[in-house]
Each structure stands twice: as C-alpha cells, then as structure tokens.
Amino acid sequence: MQTKIKGMSLWCAAITGVTGLSLVTLSPAIASEDARIDGYYENATYARDGVGLSKFRNTIQLEGEKQFGDVGLFSNVSVNATLRGSYDGVYDLNDDEYGRNAGGPILLQDTAPAPFAAPFVPHGEGLELPNTFDTANNPNDGMIVLGENLHDQAGGVAFGVPVRPCDEDDRGCIDDYLDKDTNDLRFQEFNDRLDFIRELYVDFDLNFDSGNTLSTRLGKQQVIWGRTDLFRVLDVINPVDYSRNNIYDELEDIRIPMWILKTDYRMGPTEVFDGLAFDDLNFQVVWNFDEFRPHDIGQCGQPNVILDAGCFFRGMNNLWENGGTVANFANGSIATDFGPGQIGIRQANLPSWKLSNTQLGLKMEGVYGDLGFSLNALTYRSQLPSLHGGIPAQNGFTGETAVWPSLIAFDIHFPRVNLVGGSLDYYAQSIDTVVRVETAYTSGEEFANTLRKELYSESDVLRYVVGADKNIFLPFLNERRAFLFSGQIFGQHILDHEREQRLLGEAGIPDWEHNWIGTLLIKGWWMNDRLSPQLITAHDFRAQATTLAPSVEWLASDSLKVTAGANIKVGDGARQFDDCRTCNPWDPFTQAYPGQPAGESAGLGGFEPLGRFKSGPIGMAQEEDEIQLTVRYSF
C-alpha cells in the first residue's frame, strides 16, 4: 500500500507542477442528465515577512456525481466523489526555512548572575546533571529555539526543536502523530489515511406512506452542524487541518473528511401539539465509525503550526528520547543538560479503533416561521491533545526511576468529551438582518494546570457565538449594490478554572477563565459582481491580539478567478505564565525556595511553554504577516 501511495504522489506532482497551467485547454465541466464531473486547478503563493516564500501550493480537485434514480426500495440514489491532490513547492523552493536545510546550531539563555554564567550557552554546554545526555545523539544542528520567531527567551523554559522533515531528521518525531516526512509535507493528501479522497459517499432515500422520508448518506464526508464562521462551537464532528493556513481557510477546505453514517428522518411541515406546528422538522443521527483522527496542528518545520504547539511537542519528545539543554532551569536561571527519559513527552496515545472509540451524535432541527433552530448532542474524542503528567521518569541526579509529582514529563492523550448544545437563526424583517446564535456545553475537556501534581485538570466548558448579517447600502461607495456586514462574538468560559497567586507569580490553568473573540466581515461588489473586495478582522480581547485580512477577488472570466490579499497581525504578542521550573520534584537537589514543598510551583514563569494558551492562535502568530496570491481555474 505504501508503494502505491508514493507512486500516486509522484503522479500528483507531475500534474500539479508547472504543467498545471495547461488545464486552461480543458473542456468545460463534463455533464449529462444524470452525471456530472467538474473541478479546478489552483495555485496559492504566499510570502511571509522575514521568511520569504511560505506557500507555493498547487492543487487539483475533481468533483463528480452520478444519479441512479430509483433502485429497489430506495429513491434519489446517487454516488458522489471529490478527489484532491496538491504539491506544495515551499519545501523545495525555501528549504532553508521549511525543508531539509532548515534550522542550525542554537544558543540557549542562562540568566544566572555573572560571573557564574554567560548570557547564552550553546546547546549541549549547560549545567550537567549526573545523568546527562550525549550530544552525539542530539547534536547542535538543524534546530531552532522554541518560540524564537515570536519572542526572546526572556527567562522561560526554552529548548532546541528539530525542524527538518522526519526522513531528514527523526528527532522529536512522535510516532503516528507528528511524524511527517518530506513527501508527506509536499503531497499532503497522499498518505496512509488516503486523504486524496475528500468525499466518497452514496445518498439514498426511503419514502414512507406518511409522506416522511428517511434520507441517508454513507461514506467519507463532512458533516456540518455549525451556523457560524471561523470558530467552531457545534461543528466539531470532523477534525480540522490547521497546517494548511492556521484558522484562516474556509472550513469546507480544511475539515478532514471521515467515514460516517448520517441519516435524517425528514417530517416536513408537522404539527407537534395542538396549535404548535413547525414549517419543517427533522431528526438526525450521525455515527462517525472511522478510526480516530485528531486535528492536524502542524508539525514543527511547517509554515503553519497553530499555537506553535507542534514545535513544543517535537522539542519535548526530543528531550525525552535524546535529552537536551533547557534554558534557565536549575535554580530558575541556569541552563541545564537533562538526560533521556527525564523530562519531555514520551508518546502519543491515540485511541485505537473499537466500537467504544467511535463517535455518536443526535440532532433535532426545525423551522418555525422566521426562526430556524437545532438541538444537538454528541459524544466524541477530543481532537485536541491533552498532556498527562505522572509517568515514570528518571531522576537526573540519582538515576532513580519513579513517578514524580509535577515533573514536566508527559504522555499525550485525547479524552472522551460529551457535548450538548443548540443553535438559532432568525430573520428580523423589521431591520432586514439575520441573527445567528450557537452554543455548546461540554464535559470532559482537559487543560494544563500547574496546581495539580499531574499538571492537568478536567473542566466543563461553555462556548457560544452570537452573530448578525446585514446588507447595507453605502451610496458614496456603490449606488447599485449593498455591502455585506457580518459580525460575531465567540465566547469561551472554563467553568472549573483554577488559578492562584504563588510566591513568584500566578500558577494554575494558563487559559483565560473567560474570553471573547470578535470577528467582522465587510464585503462589497463592483463590475457586475466580478470584482469583490473584502476585509476580515478578528480580535482576541484577553490576548489583545488582532488579525486584519484584506483581499480583492477578481472573476476574470467564468472560469478564472484571481484573489490577492494579506494577513496582518497586531497586538501585544506573546504572554508569560508559570512554567513549573519551580515545581521541584527532585527534592532536595532542585530546592530553590526554602520552605516550598516538593512538587509545588512557586509561580516563576516565562513565555515558554504555557504562555501560548494566554496568547491564543492569533497572538502566537504575531510574526506571520503575509501577502497572498491565489489563482483558480475551474473546468
């Protein structure tokens, strides 16, 4: 199977490279009365400030549908398929940043006062513990310092992170989770999960004498529950590929399709109680029976690594496997050389396929006058990773292996989460505005927590989005066409939040207890709707971070579309939080503060590693300003 996949990836490269532009000679979409095939070729070229080329992705997508009509007991039978293949040339054209030549030797901060230390020391030349590491297994090459593109080391727990593809440098590559080789990065869809199959499903209806219909879709698909954009509240059935363009691509393009059974019992106009009649009422069951799949958060060495989490994970796995130098650690200030199996990430425990690891959702959806609504329930595995401490690790001083309280040694887990929620959309005729509301309450989510000996805790979470869409005429800009204004507020509240003041700062859950992100879309049209400028903004209120994404879309013809834009971030940038340097698990060797119990944090903090949760995805991308050009030819 692997040989076949690699062969297909080479085929994909051939047709999505320079020869891709020859697609302009293809005929329009192939269509007949009961069959349809169409698609597009797209080139997306992005350049990032201070980096150069950050994307040169060439994509071909084909979409087909075949109608079979009535087949036995079933009606409206059809088969649908969407195939997508891409080649991102950035790993060849800018390999000093993202390919086989990325990274190099690094220096790590040592804030101990002179004359005891230099301000910076090379990787491998920190304070040696009795059980240290061998630089032959973890050489000072092909690395960056964790977070170096966003902030200086500023007293935090920084360390070296390998950034080359895993076939070039396998340090820090976590098996079956973040272990992409060069071809996995270049040809993203051609992998063991057959992601080049974006959709492949069969639709069929079963009609009842009552007039009701049971509509079923079976196969690889996206199931869309949400009514809002950018931030997901109910729309959590499919995982998301954030490595394509962080949070900024359309969800339709970055959801990861899964093998799912979705069936809807459609009742149409229905009177439920005397005097209570719905214009439409449906009941839906969703069974995601595919093998578990987490979000693709991006592997360190890719241009897009949401929250920079993939770099933290890779650096931590390298520390566990090979040992390494950690900045500002011993006594809270001295760069320290740890040995293998002492701190870091040991492994990722991805749920294997079994019935109890599948995901089940129920939804009731209806329309009552101008009001559309849904009630939703879902049991699923968290698509975001959770770090569990409390694993056996070696004491760097004595060599003893035990479970140490508050030691920064982890396994990655994906806990079971239960969700209930609902949505509303209402067209207010008096103000000609569509109002959207979506909310979800979850139990079982886990968060980093430096007050707990396992360094994580569980919390219920309330999330919601309130949005509004309105067309507004601005005659001084366009007398013939209204502008679309679409705004929304996303709120998140961690209901079992824990944080308290310690001797040197706050400790506990780094995520904000209450936070809000606001978005605004303004879109206009000119030239018979062939020229459409727009501005998208998003602001994280607690992180004080903002994204501005202006763009202009030009339909040069019915087939050719050109989009030019930018993505600019402003704000306070990275934040600091307790990093557990002072948790002192190896008492008395690391006892820095008299009277502090072993395994309890004094709250000394820095940018790394937990400040990222206060900065959020917008704040952690402050140094990723880009200009972007996308050309799409549809056929």
XYZ file of C-alpha atoms in Angstrom:
635
model
C 0.000 0.000 0.000
C 2.777 2.448 0.888
C 4.445 1.952 -2.505
C 1.174 2.619 -4.248
C 0.583 5.806 -2.285
C 4.045 7.166 -3.022
C 3.551 6.389 -6.690
C 0.309 8.303 -6.714
C 2.036 11.243 -5.026
C 4.578 11.397 -7.856
C 1.715 11.382 -10.348
C 0.085 14.200 -8.419
C 3.297 16.212 -8.501
C 3.528 15.852 -12.248
C 0.093 17.294 -12.908
C 0.133 19.976 -10.214
C 3.517 21.432 -11.025
C 4.371 23.809 -13.838
C 2.290 21.793 -16.335
C -0.806 22.510 -14.259
C -1.406 25.726 -16.191
C -2.130 23.645 -19.290
C -5.505 22.914 -17.719
C -6.798 26.071 -19.347
C -7.120 23.994 -22.523
C -9.528 21.528 -20.920
C -13.165 21.473 -21.842
C -15.833 22.840 -19.516
C -17.367 20.544 -16.928
C -18.454 17.184 -18.257
C -22.165 16.864 -17.612
C -25.142 14.853 -18.732
C -28.658 14.421 -17.484
C -27.603 12.035 -14.717
C -23.852 12.584 -14.335
C -21.521 15.495 -13.652
C -17.763 15.965 -13.433
C -16.089 19.291 -12.759
C -13.137 20.634 -10.844
C -10.411 23.237 -10.627
C -6.693 23.881 -10.645
C -5.395 26.365 -8.065
C -2.051 27.911 -7.249
C -1.676 29.605 -3.851
C 1.545 31.594 -3.405
C 2.201 33.287 -0.046
C 5.202 35.308 1.109
C 5.848 35.886 4.826
C 7.632 38.879 6.296
C 11.187 37.998 7.283
C 10.891 34.460 5.914
C 10.179 34.700 2.204
C 8.076 32.094 0.463
C 5.727 30.367 2.931
C 3.410 28.584 0.499
C 3.588 27.518 -3.131
C 0.721 25.068 -3.161
C -0.629 23.702 -6.431
C -3.949 21.868 -6.164
C -6.166 19.862 -8.479
C -9.649 18.952 -7.281
C -12.183 16.850 -9.175
C -15.829 16.538 -8.183
C -18.220 14.000 -9.651
C -21.813 12.926 -9.155
C -23.789 10.065 -10.707
C -27.573 9.910 -10.340
C -29.207 6.471 -10.361
C -32.770 7.489 -9.500
C -34.929 4.722 -8.033
C -33.194 1.486 -7.062
C -35.478 -1.096 -5.446
C -36.994 0.356 -2.268
C -34.795 3.449 -2.447
C -35.234 6.687 -4.372
C -32.896 9.536 -5.301
C -29.897 7.221 -5.236
C -26.628 8.928 -6.170
C -22.890 8.462 -5.742
C -20.687 11.490 -5.088
C -16.907 11.759 -5.091
C -14.398 14.557 -4.550
C -10.698 13.916 -5.129
C -7.960 16.401 -4.247
C -4.224 16.296 -4.736
C -1.677 19.014 -4.033
C 2.016 19.739 -4.231
C 3.466 22.475 -2.020
C 6.775 23.575 -3.507
C 7.790 25.649 -0.496
C 9.689 22.651 0.921
C 11.869 22.660 -2.212
C 11.983 26.379 -3.044
C 12.590 27.624 0.530
C 14.236 24.623 2.146
C 16.406 26.824 4.375
C 13.224 27.661 6.301
C 10.977 24.628 5.815
C 12.891 21.771 4.222
C 15.993 19.656 4.516
C 18.299 22.597 5.282
C 16.108 24.275 7.896
C 17.432 25.183 11.320
C 21.002 25.219 12.537
C 23.032 25.488 15.770
C 21.371 27.335 18.657
C 22.202 29.272 21.812
C 20.114 28.967 24.981
C 19.666 31.613 27.640
C 21.317 31.311 31.042
C 20.098 34.083 33.360
C 22.271 33.175 36.367
C 24.091 36.318 37.510
C 27.677 36.840 36.361
C 30.298 35.583 36.891
C 28.500 32.243 37.252
C 27.247 32.034 33.673
C 27.320 33.639 30.249
C 24.067 35.192 28.963
C 23.774 32.396 26.380
C 25.323 28.941 26.068
C 25.344 26.525 23.114
C 23.067 23.504 23.189
C 24.994 20.767 24.976
C 27.032 23.104 27.180
C 24.647 23.749 30.080
C 24.941 22.614 33.680
C 25.476 18.866 33.506
C 23.329 16.708 35.751
C 24.972 13.476 36.943
C 22.772 11.652 34.426
C 23.094 13.901 31.371
C 22.889 13.446 27.586
C 25.293 12.695 24.763
C 25.449 15.362 22.033
C 26.199 12.574 19.554
C 22.532 11.596 19.881
C 21.259 15.180 19.934
C 23.751 17.391 18.061
C 23.543 21.169 17.935
C 22.333 21.379 14.352
C 19.060 21.526 12.413
C 17.222 23.219 15.276
C 15.546 26.434 16.337
C 14.926 27.667 19.883
C 11.325 27.112 20.925
C 9.383 30.296 20.133
C 12.369 32.173 18.703
C 10.318 33.635 15.844
C 7.892 35.262 18.292
C 9.881 36.398 21.310
C 13.242 36.364 23.016
C 13.895 33.667 25.630
C 13.088 36.086 28.484
C 13.793 33.714 31.327
C 11.433 30.987 30.140
C 11.837 27.258 29.669
C 13.165 27.226 26.108
C 14.984 24.374 24.386
C 16.068 23.245 20.964
C 13.471 21.990 18.497
C 14.449 19.980 15.382
C 12.679 21.385 12.311
C 13.712 19.240 9.351
C 11.313 16.643 7.862
C 11.327 13.351 9.706
C 13.125 11.458 6.928
C 15.933 14.029 7.163
C 15.986 14.239 10.974
C 13.788 11.967 13.086
C 14.483 13.699 16.401
C 11.245 14.633 18.110
C 9.022 12.897 15.558
C 6.151 11.345 17.540
C 5.117 8.000 16.036
C 1.711 8.013 14.296
C 1.030 11.606 15.331
C 3.611 14.181 14.217
C 5.990 12.190 12.042
C 5.686 13.626 8.517
C 8.494 13.034 6.060
C 9.349 15.263 3.087
C 6.743 13.752 0.768
C 4.066 13.911 3.463
C 4.711 17.659 3.594
C 4.935 18.195 -0.161
C 1.992 15.970 -1.122
C -0.251 16.387 1.867
C -3.250 14.353 0.690
C -1.284 11.243 -0.296
C -0.846 9.410 2.991
C -1.889 6.240 4.794
C -5.353 7.700 5.501
C -5.993 8.272 1.770
C -6.768 11.947 2.210
C -6.804 12.479 -1.551
C -10.353 11.106 -1.239
C -12.040 14.246 0.061
C -15.513 12.747 -0.285
C -16.866 9.406 -1.423
C -20.420 8.643 -0.363
C -23.745 7.300 -1.509
C -27.057 9.102 -0.910
C -30.426 7.364 -0.873
C -33.956 7.999 0.416
C -36.599 5.695 1.810
C -40.105 7.141 1.478
C -42.914 6.252 3.887
C -46.644 6.242 3.249
C -46.995 9.061 5.793
C -45.030 11.333 3.470
C -41.999 11.317 5.713
C -38.577 10.440 4.291
C -35.508 8.715 5.704
C -32.517 10.254 3.905
C -29.157 8.538 4.360
C -25.613 9.423 3.401
C -22.945 6.747 3.887
C -19.254 7.192 3.192
C -16.383 9.606 3.563
C -17.848 13.042 4.140
C -18.027 16.297 6.076
C -20.940 16.741 8.483
C -21.646 20.398 9.164
C -23.544 21.251 12.338
C -22.456 24.840 12.826
C -24.146 28.053 11.701
C -21.163 30.334 12.339
C -17.773 31.045 10.767
C -14.098 30.762 11.753
C -14.559 29.429 15.322
C -16.276 26.105 15.863
C -18.851 25.607 18.586
C -21.166 22.801 17.392
C -19.275 21.998 14.217
C -16.880 19.501 15.849
C -17.688 16.183 14.167
C -14.832 16.374 11.649
C -11.295 17.266 12.743
C -9.601 20.215 11.050
C -6.284 20.596 9.218
C -4.821 23.779 10.696
C -1.496 23.167 8.955
C -2.932 24.466 5.648
C -3.409 28.070 6.764
C -3.925 28.198 10.543
C -7.563 29.204 11.288
C -7.981 31.363 8.182
C -9.039 28.986 5.375
C -12.672 28.152 4.718
C -13.764 25.252 6.916
C -15.009 23.438 3.814
C -11.386 23.217 2.650
C -9.752 22.293 5.958
C -12.195 19.879 7.568
C -10.760 16.369 7.428
C -13.458 14.092 5.953
C -14.252 10.930 7.909
C -16.117 7.686 7.194
C -19.550 8.481 8.602
C -23.127 7.252 8.511
C -25.600 10.172 8.577
C -29.323 9.608 8.398
C -32.137 12.185 8.593
C -35.785 11.471 9.298
C -37.489 14.314 7.430
C -41.028 15.075 8.530
C -41.602 18.303 6.639
C -44.400 20.588 7.958
C -45.512 18.970 11.217
C -47.982 19.727 13.965
C -46.450 18.539 17.236
C -49.048 19.784 19.670
C -52.411 21.359 19.177
C -51.624 24.824 17.866
C -47.857 24.217 17.591
C -46.902 23.480 14.003
C -43.415 23.566 12.513
C -42.777 24.532 8.921
C -40.120 21.822 8.830
C -38.874 19.227 11.327
C -36.022 16.742 11.009
C -34.235 14.271 13.274
C -30.649 13.288 12.508
C -28.326 10.517 13.698
C -24.589 10.747 12.958
C -22.234 7.830 13.553
C -18.584 8.534 12.889
C -17.252 4.978 12.687
C -13.852 5.926 11.276
C -10.619 5.370 13.197
C -9.963 8.320 15.489
C -8.311 11.320 13.874
C -7.064 14.392 15.789
C -6.709 17.895 14.379
C -3.615 18.406 12.240
C -1.986 21.141 14.336
C 1.077 21.341 12.109
C 4.475 19.736 12.597
C 7.394 21.934 13.593
C 9.109 22.771 10.324
C 5.846 23.569 8.529
C 4.841 27.191 7.831
C 1.624 26.915 9.861
C 1.795 25.434 13.370
C -1.236 26.604 15.351
C -0.307 27.929 18.816
C 3.229 26.772 17.947
C 2.104 23.611 19.752
C 3.678 21.246 17.228
C 7.075 22.813 17.965
C 6.586 22.405 21.710
C 5.599 18.750 21.227
C 8.514 17.974 18.932
C 11.052 19.640 21.196
C 9.647 17.858 24.249
C 9.721 14.457 22.546
C 13.326 15.100 21.551
C 14.154 15.855 25.214
C 12.560 12.567 26.286
C 14.207 10.454 23.592
C 17.644 12.067 23.462
C 17.985 14.502 26.357
C 18.989 18.099 25.800
C 19.719 21.546 27.175
C 16.898 23.557 28.759
C 17.355 27.298 29.251
C 17.044 28.984 32.668
C 16.104 25.812 34.535
C 18.242 24.885 37.555
C 17.655 27.376 40.390
C 15.222 29.035 37.974
C 18.074 30.566 35.983
C 20.804 28.137 34.873
C 20.744 26.373 31.507
C 20.662 22.665 32.387
C 21.551 19.482 30.478
C 18.960 16.747 31.071
C 19.387 13.124 30.096
C 16.957 10.925 28.134
C 13.802 9.761 29.878
C 13.839 12.552 32.472
C 11.593 15.320 31.111
C 9.620 15.722 27.889
C 6.883 13.865 26.014
C 7.151 10.077 25.973
C 4.440 9.122 23.448
C 1.045 9.943 21.971
C -1.744 7.548 22.980
C -4.109 7.754 20.030
C -7.320 5.749 20.577
C -7.313 2.562 18.539
C -10.350 1.550 16.527
C -13.004 -0.111 18.602
C -16.712 0.447 18.988
C -16.312 2.418 22.216
C -13.973 4.855 20.451
C -16.429 5.746 17.702
C -18.479 8.938 17.912
C -22.260 9.327 18.001
C -24.366 12.456 17.501
C -28.065 13.301 17.607
C -29.729 16.425 16.264
C -33.255 17.774 16.046
C -33.619 20.570 13.534
C -36.610 22.614 12.517
C -38.102 25.812 11.158
C -40.836 27.805 12.838
C -41.789 30.890 10.870
C -38.657 33.053 10.514
C -36.836 31.032 13.166
C -34.556 28.098 12.399
C -33.240 26.028 15.286
C -31.384 22.884 16.254
C -30.787 20.865 19.416
C -27.578 18.837 19.374
C -25.859 16.134 21.426
C -22.545 14.443 20.669
C -20.146 12.072 22.397
C -16.694 12.138 20.832
C -12.955 12.090 21.444
C -11.273 15.443 21.872
C -9.494 16.336 18.651
C -7.053 18.476 20.631
C -4.251 16.816 22.638
C -4.060 16.779 26.423
C -0.752 16.344 28.272
C -0.898 13.945 31.230
C 1.926 14.055 33.737
C 2.540 11.355 36.310
C 4.531 8.985 34.096
C 7.645 7.116 35.353
C 10.812 9.140 34.717
C 14.452 9.096 35.771
C 15.773 11.433 38.452
C 18.580 13.353 36.733
C 20.627 13.419 39.950
C 20.221 9.937 41.426
C 19.195 7.854 38.388
C 16.140 6.570 40.282
C 13.050 5.940 38.126
C 9.713 6.807 39.718
C 6.556 8.865 39.267
C 7.499 12.364 40.447
C 4.872 14.967 41.377
C 4.639 17.914 38.949
C 7.532 16.724 36.785
C 7.218 18.046 33.239
C 7.176 14.548 31.751
C 4.057 13.628 29.790
C 2.082 11.315 27.571
C -0.369 12.798 25.056
C -3.995 11.735 25.455
C -7.291 12.510 23.686
C -10.044 12.340 26.326
C -13.704 11.481 25.803
C -15.883 14.614 25.611
C -19.666 14.932 25.813
C -21.418 17.902 24.225
C -24.950 19.290 24.340
C -25.987 22.471 22.620
C -28.160 24.165 20.107
C -28.436 26.916 17.538
C -30.866 29.539 16.309
C -31.038 31.714 13.259
C -33.707 34.343 12.935
C -34.530 36.708 10.114
C -35.683 40.002 11.623
C -37.707 41.567 8.826
C -38.064 44.932 10.539
C -34.290 45.515 10.399
C -33.563 43.198 7.449
C -30.970 41.277 9.472
C -30.193 37.620 10.076
C -29.247 36.898 13.692
C -27.322 33.693 14.477
C -26.803 32.104 17.888
C -24.913 28.907 18.630
C -23.979 27.425 21.997
C -22.380 24.266 23.356
C -21.723 22.890 26.830
C -19.028 20.236 27.104
C -17.814 17.960 29.865
C -14.570 16.009 29.886
C -12.221 18.568 28.332
C -8.764 18.819 29.877
C -6.439 21.778 30.415
C -2.851 22.282 31.534
C -2.827 23.077 35.272
C 0.368 23.699 37.253
C -1.515 23.477 40.569
C -2.108 19.754 40.074
C 0.561 17.102 40.527
C -0.406 15.540 37.169
C -0.160 19.028 35.606
C -3.647 18.892 34.077
C -7.259 19.010 35.216
C -10.722 18.482 33.757
C -13.341 21.185 33.341
C -16.781 21.751 31.913
C -16.743 24.465 29.251
C -19.408 26.804 27.904
C -18.932 28.212 24.404
C -21.200 30.350 22.272
C -21.297 32.559 19.211
C -23.711 35.434 18.578
C -23.611 36.812 15.051
C -25.542 39.076 12.716
C -25.560 39.515 8.919
C -26.919 42.613 7.217
C -26.732 44.172 3.760
C -26.121 47.924 3.964
C -26.099 50.418 1.107
C -23.193 52.856 1.103
C -24.125 55.134 -1.841
C -20.856 57.079 -1.713
C -19.051 53.802 -2.494
C -21.576 51.941 -4.636
C -25.021 53.208 -5.585
C -26.211 49.912 -7.095
C -25.059 47.167 -4.765
C -25.234 46.750 -0.998
C -22.284 45.749 1.160
C -22.450 42.674 3.361
C -21.619 43.273 7.023
C -21.242 40.112 9.102
C -20.115 40.252 12.722
C -19.918 37.730 15.512
C -18.687 37.321 19.073
C -17.232 34.000 20.205
C -17.174 33.374 23.957
C -15.463 30.655 25.990
C -15.859 30.090 29.730
C -13.877 27.431 31.628
C -16.247 26.615 34.471
C -13.807 24.722 36.718
C -10.968 27.174 36.241
C -8.152 27.087 38.822
C -5.529 29.797 39.254
C -3.931 31.312 42.346
C -1.113 33.638 43.326
C 2.104 31.981 44.466
C 5.396 33.423 45.711
C 6.698 34.433 42.277
C 3.538 34.690 40.195
C 0.281 33.026 39.254
C 0.031 29.242 38.888
C -2.788 27.035 37.640
C -4.620 26.933 34.300
C -2.987 29.275 31.771
C -6.082 29.535 29.549
C -8.277 32.532 30.326
C -11.235 31.713 32.564
C -13.444 33.986 30.437
C -12.510 35.125 26.958
C -14.109 36.587 23.859
C -13.037 36.875 20.224
C -14.853 39.216 17.873
C -14.896 38.988 14.067
C -16.168 41.317 11.361
C -16.547 40.743 7.616
C -17.207 43.618 5.203
C -17.669 42.624 1.567
C -18.630 44.627 -1.492
C -19.178 44.052 -5.205
C -18.461 46.037 -8.385
C -18.286 45.379 -12.143
C -21.422 43.199 -12.236
C -20.148 41.285 -9.204
C -16.881 40.356 -10.907
C -14.773 42.493 -8.572
C -15.265 41.895 -4.855
C -13.053 43.462 -2.168
C -13.475 42.381 1.420
C -11.991 42.893 4.869
C -11.997 40.262 7.612
C -10.881 41.188 11.114
C -10.622 39.118 14.295
C -9.740 40.418 17.751
C -8.895 38.354 20.838
C -9.955 40.573 23.747
C -7.914 38.986 26.563
C -4.791 38.328 24.493
C -5.081 41.813 22.939
C -4.252 40.367 19.528
C -5.840 41.297 16.205
C -5.771 39.947 12.657
C -6.547 42.082 9.596
C -7.129 40.198 6.334
C -7.963 42.462 3.377
C -8.392 40.866 -0.046
C -9.724 41.524 -3.535
C -11.335 38.821 -5.648
C -11.494 39.276 -9.421
C -13.516 36.999 -11.702
C -11.561 37.488 -14.910
C -13.924 35.076 -16.668
C -16.492 32.452 -15.763
C -13.585 30.040 -15.242
C -10.679 32.142 -13.975
C -10.619 33.741 -10.508
C -7.715 35.708 -9.030
C -7.566 36.649 -5.336
C -4.928 38.964 -3.884
C -4.763 39.646 -0.177
C -2.774 39.955 3.004
C -2.893 38.676 6.564
C -1.551 41.152 9.109
C -1.412 40.764 12.894
C -1.146 43.482 15.511
C -1.219 43.343 19.287
C 0.742 42.611 22.428
C 2.222 39.349 21.155
C 3.408 36.521 23.384
C 2.322 36.220 27.022
C 4.042 34.670 30.028
C 2.819 32.104 32.545
C 4.082 29.676 35.174
C 6.303 27.045 33.554
C 6.840 24.721 36.534
C 10.583 25.284 36.761
C 9.982 25.713 40.485
C 7.867 22.602 40.984
C 10.995 20.983 42.488
C 10.176 17.280 42.041
C 13.718 16.055 42.806
C 13.937 17.359 46.359
C 16.400 18.436 47.723
C 18.541 18.815 44.589
C 16.357 21.439 42.912
C 15.125 23.142 46.080
C 15.370 26.805 45.088
C 12.979 28.409 47.581
C 13.215 27.462 51.279
C 10.004 26.198 52.750
C 8.428 25.348 49.408
C 7.102 21.757 49.370
C 8.465 19.434 46.717
C 6.175 19.223 43.698
C 4.529 22.632 44.235
C 5.121 25.561 41.910
C 6.265 28.954 43.163
C 4.779 30.527 40.041
C 8.004 31.536 38.278
C 7.034 31.998 34.635
C 8.212 32.807 31.143
C 6.953 32.774 27.568
C 7.506 29.027 27.179
C 5.813 26.682 27.257
C 2.404 27.665 28.714
C 2.191 31.320 27.770
C 0.907 30.200 24.362
C -2.509 29.430 25.862
C -2.872 33.029 27.018
C -1.717 34.355 23.642
C -4.175 32.229 21.647
C -3.900 31.336 17.946
C -3.882 34.994 16.870
C -1.322 36.152 19.426
C 1.002 33.215 18.746
C 1.058 34.148 15.039
C 2.082 37.793 15.558
C 5.206 37.412 13.412
C 3.467 35.684 10.493
C 2.358 38.655 8.373
C 1.866 37.549 4.770
C 0.922 38.730 1.315
C -1.092 36.167 -0.610
C -1.988 35.490 -4.241
C -4.336 32.706 -5.332
C -5.256 31.833 -8.926
C -8.018 29.309 -9.611
C -9.138 27.943 -12.981
C -12.399 25.993 -12.878
C -13.290 23.458 -15.522
